[in-house]
Amino acid sequence: AGNGSSIYSGDNGPALLASIPGIARIWLDTTNNRLLFSDCTSSNIRAVSLVSQIISNFAGTAGIAQFRDNVSPSMAYFKCPMGLVGDNNGNDVYVADSNNNRIRKITTSIVTTIAGQGSTGYSGDGLIAT
């Protein structure tokens, strides 16, 4: 996927024609036949169907590097999402939202914070994660 350009474009079109400015991590979701990747530059998560080769926005609002939680994946905001992994069933995706200092969980209906409060530093051992 990707055409080599650093300007975000191409959602809902052929993955080879899309612009992908800042891939941070990828995860192969074999259950749903898709490749997901975090885009730190655009602050969103994108998906490429392994069947149709179409790229789409999976979560986040491209180009808005802020924080919005407890909303649908398409309405959520991330700020440089980095690490990315999914569960064994391909249902839930977990993202290290690095510049928001949080670990986020993405389901088909909602994005929530499962760890972190948005501040930097080391603290909280033995306490509730959020």
CSV table of C-alpha atoms in Angstrom, one decimal:
chain,number,residue,atom,x,y,z
A,1,ALA,CA,0.0,0.0,0.0
A,2,GLY,CA,1.0,3.6,-0.5
A,3,ASN,CA,2.1,5.8,-3.4
A,4,GLY,CA,5.1,7.4,-1.8
A,5,SER,CA,3.5,10.8,-1.1
A,6,SER,CA,3.5,12.3,2.3
A,7,ILE,CA,0.1,14.0,2.0
A,8,TYR,CA,-2.8,12.0,3.5
A,9,SER,CA,-5.2,10.7,0.8
A,10,GLY,CA,-6.9,7.7,-0.7
A,11,ASP,CA,-9.4,6.4,1.8
A,12,ASN,CA,-12.0,4.1,0.3
A,13,GLY,CA,-9.9,3.6,-2.8
A,14,PRO,CA,-7.2,1.2,-4.0
A,15,ALA,CA,-4.5,0.9,-1.3
A,16,LEU,CA,-1.7,1.3,-3.9
A,17,LEU,CA,-2.9,4.7,-4.8
A,18,ALA,CA,-3.2,6.0,-1.2
A,19,SER,CA,-0.8,8.4,0.5
A,20,ILE,CA,0.4,7.1,3.9
A,21,PRO,CA,2.5,9.8,5.6
A,22,GLY,CA,3.6,8.2,8.9
A,23,ILE,CA,3.3,4.4,9.5
A,24,ALA,CA,4.2,3.6,13.1
A,25,ARG,CA,3.1,-0.1,13.5
A,26,ILE,CA,1.2,-2.7,11.6
A,27,TRP,CA,-0.9,-5.6,12.7
A,28,LEU,CA,-2.2,-8.4,10.5
A,29,ASP,CA,-5.7,-9.3,11.4
A,30,THR,CA,-6.1,-12.8,9.9
A,31,THR,CA,-9.6,-13.2,11.3
A,32,ASN,CA,-11.0,-10.3,9.3
A,33,ASN,CA,-8.5,-10.5,6.4
A,34,ARG,CA,-7.1,-7.0,6.9
A,35,LEU,CA,-3.9,-5.2,7.7
A,36,LEU,CA,-4.2,-2.4,10.3
A,37,PHE,CA,-1.6,0.3,10.8
A,38,SER,CA,-1.2,3.3,13.0
A,39,ASP,CA,-0.3,6.5,11.3
A,40,CYS,CA,1.5,8.8,13.7
A,41,THR,CA,1.7,11.7,11.3
A,42,SER,CA,-2.1,11.7,10.5
A,43,SER,CA,-3.1,10.6,14.0
A,44,ASN,CA,-5.4,7.8,13.0
A,45,ILE,CA,-5.6,4.1,12.4
A,46,ARG,CA,-6.1,2.8,8.8
A,47,ALA,CA,-7.1,-0.6,7.4
A,48,VAL,CA,-6.3,-2.4,4.2
A,49,SER,CA,-8.6,-5.2,3.1
A,50,LEU,CA,-6.5,-8.2,2.0
A,51,VAL,CA,-9.4,-9.3,-0.2
A,52,SER,CA,-10.4,-6.1,-2.0
A,53,GLN,CA,-7.1,-4.1,-1.5
A,54,ILE,CA,-9.2,-1.1,-0.5
A,55,ILE,CA,-7.8,1.2,2.2
A,56,SER,CA,-10.1,2.9,4.7
A,57,ASN,CA,-10.0,4.8,8.0
A,58,PHE,CA,-10.4,2.4,10.9
A,59,ALA,CA,-10.4,4.8,13.8
A,60,GLY,CA,-9.6,8.5,14.5
A,61,THR,CA,-10.0,11.6,12.5
A,62,ALA,CA,-7.1,12.1,10.1
A,63,GLY,CA,-5.2,15.4,10.7
A,64,ILE,CA,-6.6,16.1,14.1
A,65,ALA,CA,-4.1,15.4,16.8
A,66,GLN,CA,-6.1,15.8,20.0
A,67,PHE,CA,-8.0,13.5,22.5
A,68,ARG,CA,-11.6,12.4,22.3
A,69,ASP,CA,-12.7,9.3,24.1
A,70,ASN,CA,-16.0,7.3,24.7
A,71,VAL,CA,-17.1,7.9,21.1
A,72,SER,CA,-17.4,5.8,17.9
A,73,PRO,CA,-14.1,4.9,16.2
A,74,SER,CA,-14.7,7.4,13.4
A,75,MET,CA,-15.3,10.2,15.9
A,76,ALA,CA,-12.3,9.5,18.1
A,77,TYR,CA,-9.1,11.6,18.2
A,78,PHE,CA,-5.6,10.2,18.7
A,79,LYS,CA,-2.3,12.0,19.0
A,80,CYS,CA,0.5,10.1,17.3
A,81,PRO,CA,-0.8,6.5,17.8
A,82,MET,CA,2.1,4.1,17.8
A,83,GLY,CA,1.9,0.5,19.1
A,84,LEU,CA,-0.9,-1.5,17.7
A,85,VAL,CA,-2.2,-5.0,18.5
A,86,GLY,CA,-5.5,-6.9,18.3
A,87,ASP,CA,-7.1,-9.7,20.3
A,88,ASN,CA,-7.1,-13.3,18.9
A,89,ASN,CA,-10.6,-12.9,17.5
A,90,GLY,CA,-10.0,-9.7,15.6
A,91,ASN,CA,-12.7,-7.9,17.6
A,92,ASP,CA,-10.8,-5.4,19.8
A,93,VAL,CA,-7.7,-3.4,18.8
A,94,TYR,CA,-5.4,-1.8,21.4
A,95,VAL,CA,-3.3,1.3,20.6
A,96,ALA,CA,-0.6,3.1,22.4
A,97,ASP,CA,-1.8,6.7,21.9
A,98,SER,CA,1.7,8.0,22.6
A,99,ASN,CA,1.3,11.8,22.7
A,100,ASN,CA,-1.9,11.4,24.8
A,101,ASN,CA,-0.1,9.2,27.2
A,102,ARG,CA,-2.8,6.5,27.1
A,103,ILE,CA,-3.5,3.0,26.0
A,104,ARG,CA,-6.8,2.9,24.0
A,105,LYS,CA,-9.2,0.1,23.2
A,106,ILE,CA,-11.1,0.2,19.9
A,107,THR,CA,-14.2,-1.9,19.4
A,108,THR,CA,-16.6,-1.7,16.5
A,109,SER,CA,-18.7,0.8,18.5
A,110,ILE,CA,-16.5,2.8,20.9
A,111,VAL,CA,-13.0,3.9,21.7
A,112,THR,CA,-12.1,4.0,25.4
A,113,THR,CA,-9.0,4.5,27.5
A,114,ILE,CA,-7.9,1.4,29.4
A,115,ALA,CA,-4.7,2.9,31.0
A,116,GLY,CA,-3.2,6.3,31.5
A,117,GLN,CA,-4.6,9.7,32.5
A,118,GLY,CA,-2.9,11.8,29.9
A,119,SER,CA,0.0,13.0,32.0
A,120,THR,CA,3.7,12.1,31.5
A,121,GLY,CA,5.8,10.4,34.1
A,122,TYR,CA,6.0,7.2,36.0
A,123,SER,CA,3.4,6.5,38.6
A,124,GLY,CA,0.4,4.4,39.6
A,125,ASP,CA,1.9,1.0,40.3
A,126,GLY,CA,-0.6,-1.2,42.1
A,127,LEU,CA,-3.5,1.2,41.4
A,128,ILE,CA,-6.4,1.1,38.9
A,129,ALA,CA,-5.0,1.7,35.4
A,130,THR,CA,-7.2,4.8,34.6
